[in-house]
Short mmCIF file of C-alpha atoms in Angstrom, two decimals:
data_model
loop_
_atom_site.label_atom_id
_atom_site.label_comp_id
_atom_site.label_asym_id
_atom_site.label_seq_id
_atom_site.Cartn_x
_atom_site.Cartn_y
_atom_site.Cartn_z
CA MET D 1 -29.88 3.33 23.57
CA THR D 2 -30.17 5.10 20.21
CA LYS D 3 -27.81 7.78 18.99
CA VAL D 4 -28.72 10.68 16.72
CA VAL D 5 -25.96 11.73 14.31
CA ASN D 6 -26.67 14.53 11.83
CA GLU D 7 -30.42 13.92 12.20
CA ILE D 8 -30.00 10.17 11.53
CA VAL D 9 -31.38 8.00 14.32
CA ARG D 10 -29.09 5.00 14.64
CA ARG D 11 -30.73 1.61 15.08
CA GLU D 12 -30.25 0.06 18.50
CA SER D 13 -27.78 -2.83 18.51
CA VAL D 14 -25.80 -4.76 21.07
CA PRO D 15 -22.21 -3.41 21.23
CA VAL D 16 -19.41 -5.86 20.41
CA GLU D 17 -15.79 -5.36 21.45
CA VAL D 18 -13.33 -6.37 18.70
CA GLY D 19 -9.88 -5.84 20.13
CA ASN D 20 -9.71 -2.12 20.90
CA VAL D 21 -12.65 -1.25 18.64
CA THR D 22 -16.35 -1.15 19.57
CA ILE D 23 -18.90 -2.13 16.94
CA GLY D 24 -22.55 -1.32 17.51
CA GLY D 25 -24.33 0.32 20.39
CA CYS D 26 -23.64 4.05 20.33
CA ALA D 27 -20.20 3.64 18.74
CA PRO D 28 -19.47 5.38 15.42
CA VAL D 29 -19.79 3.30 12.25
CA VAL D 30 -16.51 1.40 11.86
CA VAL D 31 -14.52 1.15 8.61
CA GLN D 32 -13.14 -2.27 7.68
CA SER D 33 -11.06 -3.64 4.82
CA MET D 34 -9.36 -6.88 3.81
CA THR D 35 -5.94 -7.84 2.52
CA ASN D 36 -5.54 -9.55 -0.86
CA THR D 37 -2.08 -10.97 -0.21
CA ASP D 38 -1.28 -14.62 0.47
CA THR D 39 -1.46 -14.68 4.26
CA ALA D 40 1.33 -17.26 4.36
CA ASP D 41 3.58 -14.49 3.02
CA VAL D 42 4.16 -12.80 6.36
CA ASP D 43 6.03 -9.74 5.15
CA ALA D 44 3.66 -8.93 2.27
CA THR D 45 0.57 -9.36 4.42
CA ALA D 46 1.93 -7.38 7.36
CA LYS D 47 2.93 -4.60 4.96
CA GLN D 48 -0.56 -4.42 3.50
CA VAL D 49 -2.23 -4.54 6.92
CA LEU D 50 -0.09 -1.58 7.93
CA GLN D 51 -0.97 0.30 4.73
CA LEU D 52 -4.69 -0.29 5.27
CA ALA D 53 -4.52 0.67 8.94
CA GLN D 54 -2.52 3.82 8.19
CA ALA D 55 -5.12 4.75 5.55
CA GLY D 56 -7.82 4.52 8.22
CA SER D 57 -9.07 0.92 8.27
CA GLU D 58 -10.03 0.33 11.88
CA ILE D 59 -10.30 -3.46 11.45
CA VAL D 60 -8.48 -5.57 8.87
CA ARG D 61 -9.58 -9.03 7.74
CA ILE D 62 -7.11 -11.61 6.48
CA THR D 63 -7.68 -14.94 4.74
CA VAL D 64 -6.91 -18.03 6.82
CA ASP D 65 -7.39 -20.84 4.34
CA ARG D 66 -4.67 -23.38 5.14
CA GLU D 67 -2.16 -24.34 7.80
CA GLU D 68 0.64 -22.14 6.44
CA ALA D 69 -1.67 -19.13 6.66
CA ALA D 70 -2.77 -20.01 10.21
CA ALA D 71 0.84 -20.38 11.31
CA ALA D 72 1.66 -16.95 9.85
CA VAL D 73 -1.06 -15.04 11.70
CA PRO D 74 0.77 -14.55 15.05
CA ARG D 75 3.88 -13.27 13.24
CA ILE D 76 1.80 -10.83 11.18
CA ARG D 77 0.09 -9.60 14.34
CA ASP D 78 3.46 -9.06 16.06
CA ILE D 79 4.92 -7.09 13.14
CA VAL D 80 1.88 -4.84 13.00
CA TYR D 81 1.73 -4.28 16.74
CA ASN D 82 5.46 -3.58 16.93
CA GLN D 83 4.85 -0.69 14.53
CA GLY D 84 2.50 0.81 17.11
CA LEU D 85 -0.71 -0.03 15.23
CA GLU D 86 -2.86 -2.38 17.29
CA VAL D 87 -5.44 -2.78 14.54
CA PRO D 88 -7.67 -5.82 15.22
CA LEU D 89 -7.13 -8.69 12.79
CA VAL D 90 -10.09 -10.81 11.71
CA GLY D 91 -9.63 -14.34 10.42
CA ASP D 92 -11.69 -15.19 7.34
CA PHE D 93 -12.45 -18.93 7.57
CA HIS D 94 -14.10 -21.23 5.06
CA TYR D 95 -14.50 -25.03 4.96
CA ILE D 96 -11.73 -26.02 7.44
CA GLY D 97 -11.83 -23.18 9.95
CA HIS D 98 -12.65 -25.62 12.76
CA GLN D 99 -9.46 -27.57 12.04
CA LEU D 100 -7.22 -24.54 11.72
CA LEU D 101 -8.43 -22.92 14.92
CA THR D 102 -7.99 -26.07 16.98
CA LYS D 103 -4.61 -27.09 15.48
CA HIS D 104 -3.17 -23.58 15.70
CA PRO D 105 -4.05 -22.09 19.09
CA ASP D 106 -1.55 -19.24 18.57
CA CYS D 107 -3.58 -18.22 15.51
CA ALA D 108 -6.84 -18.40 17.47
CA GLU D 109 -5.32 -16.19 20.17
CA ALA D 110 -3.74 -13.68 17.77
CA LEU D 111 -6.98 -12.94 15.93
CA SER D 112 -9.45 -10.47 17.42
CA LYS D 113 -12.48 -11.93 15.67
CA TYR D 114 -13.43 -14.97 13.55
CA ARG D 115 -15.57 -14.77 10.43
CA ILE D 116 -17.76 -17.86 9.90
CA ASN D 117 -19.72 -18.48 6.69
CA PRO D 118 -22.75 -20.71 7.45
CA GLY D 119 -22.86 -21.79 3.81
CA ASN D 120 -19.55 -23.64 3.91
CA VAL D 121 -18.74 -24.28 7.54
CA GLY D 122 -19.83 -27.88 6.97
CA PHE D 123 -22.49 -29.93 5.25
CA ARG D 124 -25.31 -32.09 6.54
CA GLU D 125 -24.36 -33.97 9.72
CA LYS D 126 -20.94 -32.29 9.91
CA ARG D 127 -22.34 -28.77 9.88
CA ASP D 128 -23.37 -28.54 13.51
CA ILE D 129 -20.19 -30.21 14.74
CA GLN D 130 -17.85 -27.96 12.78
CA PHE D 131 -19.81 -24.80 13.54
CA SER D 132 -19.91 -25.73 17.23
CA THR D 133 -16.15 -26.28 17.25
CA MET D 134 -15.49 -22.77 15.95
CA ILE D 135 -17.90 -21.22 18.46
CA GLU D 136 -16.28 -23.17 21.29
CA VAL D 137 -12.84 -21.91 20.29
CA ALA D 138 -14.21 -18.36 20.19
CA LEU D 139 -15.64 -18.83 23.68
CA LYS D 140 -12.34 -20.23 24.95
CA TYR D 141 -10.41 -17.18 23.77
CA GLU D 142 -13.28 -14.76 24.44
CA ARG D 143 -13.42 -13.72 20.81
CA PRO D 144 -16.46 -12.40 18.94
CA VAL D 145 -17.56 -13.90 15.63
CA ARG D 146 -19.09 -12.50 12.49
CA ILE D 147 -21.67 -14.84 11.06
CA GLY D 148 -21.28 -13.80 7.45
CA VAL D 149 -23.79 -15.12 4.94
CA ASN D 150 -22.90 -14.63 1.27
CA GLY D 151 -25.29 -14.80 -1.66
CA GLY D 152 -22.74 -16.77 -3.67
CA SER D 153 -22.24 -19.45 -1.02
CA LEU D 154 -25.68 -19.71 0.53
CA ASP D 155 -26.72 -22.82 2.45
CA GLN D 156 -28.29 -24.80 -0.41
CA GLU D 157 -30.10 -27.22 1.90
CA LEU D 158 -31.93 -24.35 3.61
CA LEU D 159 -32.64 -22.63 0.29
CA THR D 160 -34.06 -25.84 -1.24
CA HIS D 161 -36.28 -26.38 1.79
CA LEU D 162 -37.70 -22.85 1.59
CA MET D 163 -38.20 -23.15 -2.18
CA ASP D 164 -40.11 -26.40 -1.72
CA GLU D 165 -42.29 -24.88 0.99
CA ASN D 166 -42.96 -21.84 -1.18
CA ALA D 167 -44.00 -24.01 -4.15
CA LYS D 168 -46.80 -25.50 -2.06
CA LYS D 169 -48.40 -22.12 -1.45
CA GLY D 170 -51.39 -20.92 -3.43
CA SER D 171 -49.61 -17.67 -4.24
CA PRO D 172 -45.91 -18.48 -4.13
CA LEU D 173 -43.35 -15.73 -3.76
CA LYS D 174 -40.74 -14.96 -6.39
CA ALA D 175 -37.49 -16.92 -6.28
CA VAL D 176 -35.51 -13.77 -5.44
CA GLU D 177 -37.70 -13.17 -2.39
CA ILE D 178 -37.13 -16.71 -1.17
CA THR D 179 -33.39 -16.35 -1.67
CA ARG D 180 -33.37 -13.17 0.41
CA GLU D 181 -35.36 -14.92 3.14
CA ALA D 182 -32.96 -17.87 3.06
CA MET D 183 -30.03 -15.51 3.70
CA ILE D 184 -31.77 -13.88 6.64
CA GLN D 185 -32.78 -17.22 8.14
CA SER D 186 -29.29 -18.66 7.64
CA ALA D 187 -27.77 -15.83 9.67
CA LEU D 188 -30.37 -15.85 12.43
CA LEU D 189 -30.48 -19.65 12.77
CA SER D 190 -26.69 -19.72 13.04
CA ALA D 191 -26.76 -17.03 15.70
CA GLU D 192 -29.36 -19.09 17.58
CA ARG D 193 -27.06 -22.13 17.44
CA ALA D 194 -24.23 -20.01 18.82
CA HIS D 195 -26.49 -18.91 21.69
CA LYS D 196 -27.28 -22.53 22.56
CA ILE D 197 -23.57 -23.27 22.79
CA GLY D 198 -23.12 -20.37 25.21
CA MET D 199 -22.26 -17.30 23.14
CA GLY D 200 -24.01 -14.05 24.05
CA SER D 201 -25.29 -11.37 21.70
CA GLU D 202 -22.36 -9.16 22.74
CA LYS D 203 -20.07 -11.54 20.84
CA ILE D 204 -22.06 -11.79 17.59
CA ILE D 205 -21.99 -9.63 14.47
CA ILE D 206 -24.12 -10.53 11.44
CA SER D 207 -23.78 -9.83 7.75
CA CYS D 208 -25.80 -10.89 4.70
CA LYS D 209 -23.73 -9.72 1.75
CA VAL D 210 -24.87 -9.80 -1.86
CA SER D 211 -23.76 -8.18 -5.12
CA GLU D 212 -26.95 -6.31 -6.08
CA VAL D 213 -27.93 -3.01 -4.50
CA GLN D 214 -31.68 -3.70 -4.22
CA ASP D 215 -31.03 -7.10 -2.64
CA LEU D 216 -28.72 -5.47 -0.10
CA VAL D 217 -31.26 -2.82 0.88
CA ARG D 218 -34.18 -5.22 1.18
CA ILE D 219 -32.29 -7.88 3.12
CA TYR D 220 -30.83 -5.53 5.70
CA SER D 221 -34.05 -3.57 6.07
CA GLU D 222 -35.79 -6.81 7.01
CA LEU D 223 -32.88 -8.19 9.04
CA SER D 224 -32.75 -5.04 11.16
CA LYS D 225 -36.38 -5.62 12.20
CA ARG D 226 -35.76 -9.17 13.38
CA CYS D 227 -32.67 -8.79 15.56
CA ASN D 228 -30.55 -6.37 17.55
CA TYR D 229 -27.19 -7.85 16.61
CA ALA D 230 -24.53 -5.49 15.33
CA LEU D 231 -24.65 -5.48 11.52
CA HIS D 232 -21.79 -5.38 9.02
CA LEU D 233 -22.72 -3.80 5.67
CA GLY D 234 -21.23 -4.22 2.23
CA LEU D 235 -21.68 -5.58 -1.25
CA THR D 236 -19.74 -8.80 -1.49
CA GLU D 237 -18.49 -7.99 -4.99
CA ALA D 238 -18.99 -4.30 -5.75
CA GLY D 239 -16.86 -4.24 -8.90
CA MET D 240 -14.09 -2.03 -10.26
CA GLY D 241 -13.57 1.71 -10.36
CA SER D 242 -16.54 4.04 -10.52
CA LYS D 243 -19.03 1.17 -10.81
CA GLY D 244 -17.87 -0.34 -7.53
CA ILE D 245 -17.85 3.03 -5.79
CA VAL D 246 -21.32 3.97 -7.04
CA ALA D 247 -22.86 0.57 -6.25
CA SER D 248 -21.40 0.47 -2.73
CA THR D 249 -22.44 4.04 -1.96
CA ALA D 250 -25.92 3.65 -3.45
CA GLY D 251 -26.70 0.58 -1.35
CA MET D 252 -25.03 1.43 1.94
CA ALA D 253 -26.05 5.09 1.98
CA VAL D 254 -29.74 4.13 1.84
CA LEU D 255 -29.29 1.83 4.84
CA LEU D 256 -27.05 4.18 6.80
CA GLN D 257 -29.58 6.97 6.31
CA GLN D 258 -32.13 4.70 8.03
CA GLY D 259 -29.70 4.15 10.91
CA ILE D 260 -28.90 0.59 9.80
CA GLY D 261 -25.29 -0.55 9.88
CA ASP D 262 -22.57 -0.60 12.54
CA THR D 263 -19.53 -1.38 10.41
CA ILE D 264 -18.91 -1.19 6.65
CA ARG D 265 -16.57 -2.38 3.95
CA VAL D 266 -16.38 -1.10 0.38
CA SER D 267 -15.32 -4.22 -1.53
CA LEU D 268 -13.66 -2.70 -4.59
CA THR D 269 -11.88 -4.79 -7.19
CA PRO D 270 -8.51 -3.06 -7.53
CA GLU D 271 -7.05 -2.36 -10.92
CA PRO D 272 -3.92 -4.42 -11.74
CA GLY D 273 -1.27 -3.07 -9.42
CA GLY D 274 -3.83 -0.70 -7.92
CA ASP D 275 -3.81 0.64 -4.40
CA ARG D 276 -5.80 -1.50 -1.96
CA THR D 277 -6.29 1.48 0.34
CA ARG D 278 -8.71 3.04 -2.16
CA GLU D 279 -11.59 1.12 -0.60
CA VAL D 280 -10.77 2.59 2.81
CA ILE D 281 -10.78 6.14 1.46
CA VAL D 282 -14.13 5.58 -0.29
CA ALA D 283 -15.67 4.21 2.92
CA GLN D 284 -14.42 7.18 4.92
CA GLU D 285 -15.66 9.68 2.33
CA MET D 286 -19.07 7.99 2.28
CA LEU D 287 -19.46 8.32 6.04
CA GLN D 288 -18.08 11.85 6.11
CA THR D 289 -20.19 13.24 3.29
CA MET D 290 -23.26 11.82 5.06
CA GLY D 291 -22.24 13.60 8.25
CA LEU D 292 -21.84 10.36 10.21
CA ARG D 293 -18.11 10.73 10.95
CA SER D 294 -15.18 13.03 10.29
CA PHE D 295 -11.84 11.62 9.18
CA ILE D 296 -10.05 14.29 7.19
CA PRO D 297 -10.77 17.82 5.98
CA LEU D 298 -12.52 17.47 2.63
CA VAL D 299 -12.04 19.94 -0.16
CA THR D 300 -15.16 21.42 -1.76
CA ALA D 301 -14.41 22.19 -5.41
CA CYS D 302 -16.60 23.19 -8.33
CA PRO D 303 -16.86 20.86 -11.36
CA GLY D 304 -15.80 23.52 -13.83
CA CYS D 305 -17.67 25.00 -16.79
CA GLY D 306 -17.14 27.25 -19.78
CA ARG D 307 -15.89 29.99 -17.46
CA THR D 308 -13.05 27.76 -16.24
CA THR D 309 -11.58 26.26 -19.38
CA SER D 310 -8.05 26.44 -17.98
CA THR D 311 -6.78 23.72 -15.66
CA VAL D 312 -5.53 26.12 -12.99
CA PHE D 313 -8.28 25.53 -10.42
CA GLN D 314 -8.33 21.76 -11.12
CA GLU D 315 -4.61 21.54 -10.42
CA LEU D 316 -4.98 23.69 -7.31
CA ALA D 317 -7.85 21.57 -5.95
CA MET D 318 -5.82 18.39 -6.49
CA LYS D 319 -2.71 19.85 -4.87
CA ILE D 320 -4.65 21.04 -1.83
CA GLN D 321 -6.55 17.77 -1.35
CA THR D 322 -3.31 15.78 -1.70
CA TYR D 323 -1.49 18.11 0.68
CA ILE D 324 -4.20 17.78 3.33
CA ARG D 325 -4.22 13.99 3.05
CA GLU D 326 -0.43 13.86 3.39
CA ARG D 327 -0.42 16.20 6.40
CA MET D 328 -3.37 14.58 8.16
CA PRO D 329 -1.45 11.77 9.96
CA GLU D 330 0.71 14.37 11.71
CA TRP D 331 -2.18 16.76 12.30
CA SER D 332 -4.41 14.07 13.80
CA GLU D 333 -1.64 13.09 16.22
CA THR D 334 -1.01 16.68 17.23
CA TYR D 335 -4.31 18.55 17.02
CA SER D 336 -7.83 17.77 18.21
CA GLY D 337 -10.76 18.33 15.83
CA VAL D 338 -8.76 19.19 12.71
CA GLU D 339 -10.62 16.48 10.77
CA GLU D 340 -13.71 18.70 10.81
CA MET D 341 -12.01 21.63 9.07
CA SER D 342 -13.63 22.62 5.76
CA VAL D 343 -11.75 23.91 2.72
CA ALA D 344 -13.14 25.27 -0.56
CA VAL D 345 -11.26 25.64 -3.85
CA MET D 346 -13.49 27.40 -6.37
CA GLY D 347 -12.98 28.19 -10.03
CA CYS D 348 -14.61 31.54 -10.79
CA ILE D 349 -16.49 34.57 -9.52
CA VAL D 350 -20.03 33.12 -9.86
CA ASN D 351 -20.10 30.80 -6.84
CA GLY D 352 -16.50 31.11 -5.70
CA PRO D 353 -16.71 33.85 -3.06
CA GLY D 354 -19.99 32.54 -1.65
CA GLU D 355 -18.77 28.96 -1.22
CA SER D 356 -15.42 30.18 0.11
CA LYS D 357 -17.16 32.19 2.81
CA HIS D 358 -19.00 29.09 4.04
CA ALA D 359 -15.74 27.15 4.54
CA ASN D 360 -13.15 27.61 7.26
CA LEU D 361 -10.69 28.32 4.48
CA GLY D 362 -11.62 29.18 0.93
CA ILE D 363 -9.91 30.38 -2.20
CA SER D 364 -11.66 31.61 -5.31
CA LEU D 365 -9.72 31.61 -8.57
CA PRO D 366 -10.53 33.84 -11.50
CA GLY D 367 -12.19 32.42 -14.58
CA THR D 368 -10.39 31.84 -17.86
CA GLY D 369 -8.77 34.96 -19.25
CA GLU D 370 -9.32 36.99 -16.10
CA GLU D 371 -6.61 38.56 -13.96
CA PRO D 372 -4.62 35.84 -12.14
CA SER D 373 -5.59 36.83 -8.62
CA ALA D 374 -7.24 34.65 -5.95
CA PRO D 375 -9.01 36.10 -2.90
CA VAL D 376 -8.63 34.00 0.26
CA PHE D 377 -11.43 33.79 2.84
CA ILE D 378 -10.82 32.71 6.43
CA ASP D 379 -13.88 31.91 8.53
CA GLY D 380 -16.09 33.91 6.20
CA GLN D 381 -13.94 37.00 5.91
CA LYS D 382 -11.76 38.00 2.98
CA GLU D 383 -8.25 38.25 4.40
CA MET D 384 -5.92 38.56 1.41
CA THR D 385 -5.47 38.01 -2.30
CA LEU D 386 -2.84 35.66 -3.72
CA ARG D 387 -1.20 36.29 -7.07
CA GLY D 388 1.46 34.69 -9.21
CA PRO D 389 2.67 31.13 -9.93
CA LYS D 390 2.97 30.01 -6.28
CA ILE D 391 -0.68 30.27 -5.26
CA ALA D 392 -0.89 26.59 -4.22
CA GLU D 393 2.21 26.74 -2.03
CA GLU D 394 1.09 29.99 -0.41
CA PHE D 395 -2.38 28.61 0.29
CA GLN D 396 -0.84 25.48 1.84
CA LYS D 397 1.07 27.70 4.27
CA ILE D 398 -2.17 29.47 5.14
CA ILE D 399 -3.79 26.08 5.88
CA ASP D 400 -0.88 25.10 8.15
CA GLN D 401 -1.10 28.40 10.02
CA TYR D 402 -4.88 28.01 10.44
CA VAL D 403 -4.49 24.51 11.89
CA LYS D 404 -1.85 25.64 14.40
CA ARG D 405 -3.90 28.66 15.41
CA ASN D 406 -7.37 27.15 15.68
CA TYR D 407 -7.06 23.55 16.90
CA ARG D 408 -6.08 22.52 20.40
CA ARG D 409 -2.87 20.55 20.77
CA ARG D 410 -3.32 17.05 22.13
CA TYR D 411 -0.24 17.30 24.35
#
């Protein structure tokens, strides 16, 4: 069954239950993230899982690379759950996942999903055995798996075979086209192996993650035609800062607009000491600005021009956006639908009143050198004018009053 969201027809996919979260089918696109702590450090990892979940990550992936990490997983899960956040934890396994899952059954049980990379689950004759072991453990504990192919760790045996076959053709394809095909085949062949072992489509999620935007778009566009598995989107290494944000948005937005993608991650490289939750916020803002989901009231603000050479409206816009984000956890617990509220903070008379009228709440500041007065619009009607040095604080009170007056209490 397809679902139309904001005129986007979502691709049909088989729904997969990951803990208390549904991926695929008619479910909303799910936001994921991943910790960058040493999983063996229980306190640090549990703290970051909580931070990511509180920021809005609906699934959190953690690295399980050695026995100490596997042994820590149940304790991390318990700390997180005891805080009232039953966010599903996904184990990221490479090379020895089959050993860790079998030697640490408490880890296998604590995780809500296993991520398997076909490129390093095993080599040659060991590949099928080790892959089968992980699938069998997943079946035992009724856990779904993500078969996650990465461009940087692609199955070289499969790639070499396809390259050799391509070289024999009269009009061979470009190497990049063969590499994309190898990624798609790696994922689908692995899913077929999982089926033969006894795993159904309702337990399989697929990803084919690369670092280049055009590769991402072409691979998933083709992959979506060949299967109905739930698909996880993301660039495997998006980069830092604005580059990472732009690259992730450019690639995933194209696919999401076509209805492709059931869960996403924005894989940003954090600045030294930077906040890991930034990637969660970017993912939410991407989905919300596309009209696919609503997470938090977003502030519409003008970019500024020669009529707004002062920093007054910039400071106001920042204060209001920060205030809304800080209040949202309480609002979302108390009020239904508040995430869809729209707020406008505009800088001058040219577009200010018009944009403010289109928002639930809008404030239009004067331009540079003009009288320091700010008309406030509520649901399209001018209701008052704020003046003086406390405009931000007074507008915050107006926002609080609007929320209490217009959104139904949950209890």
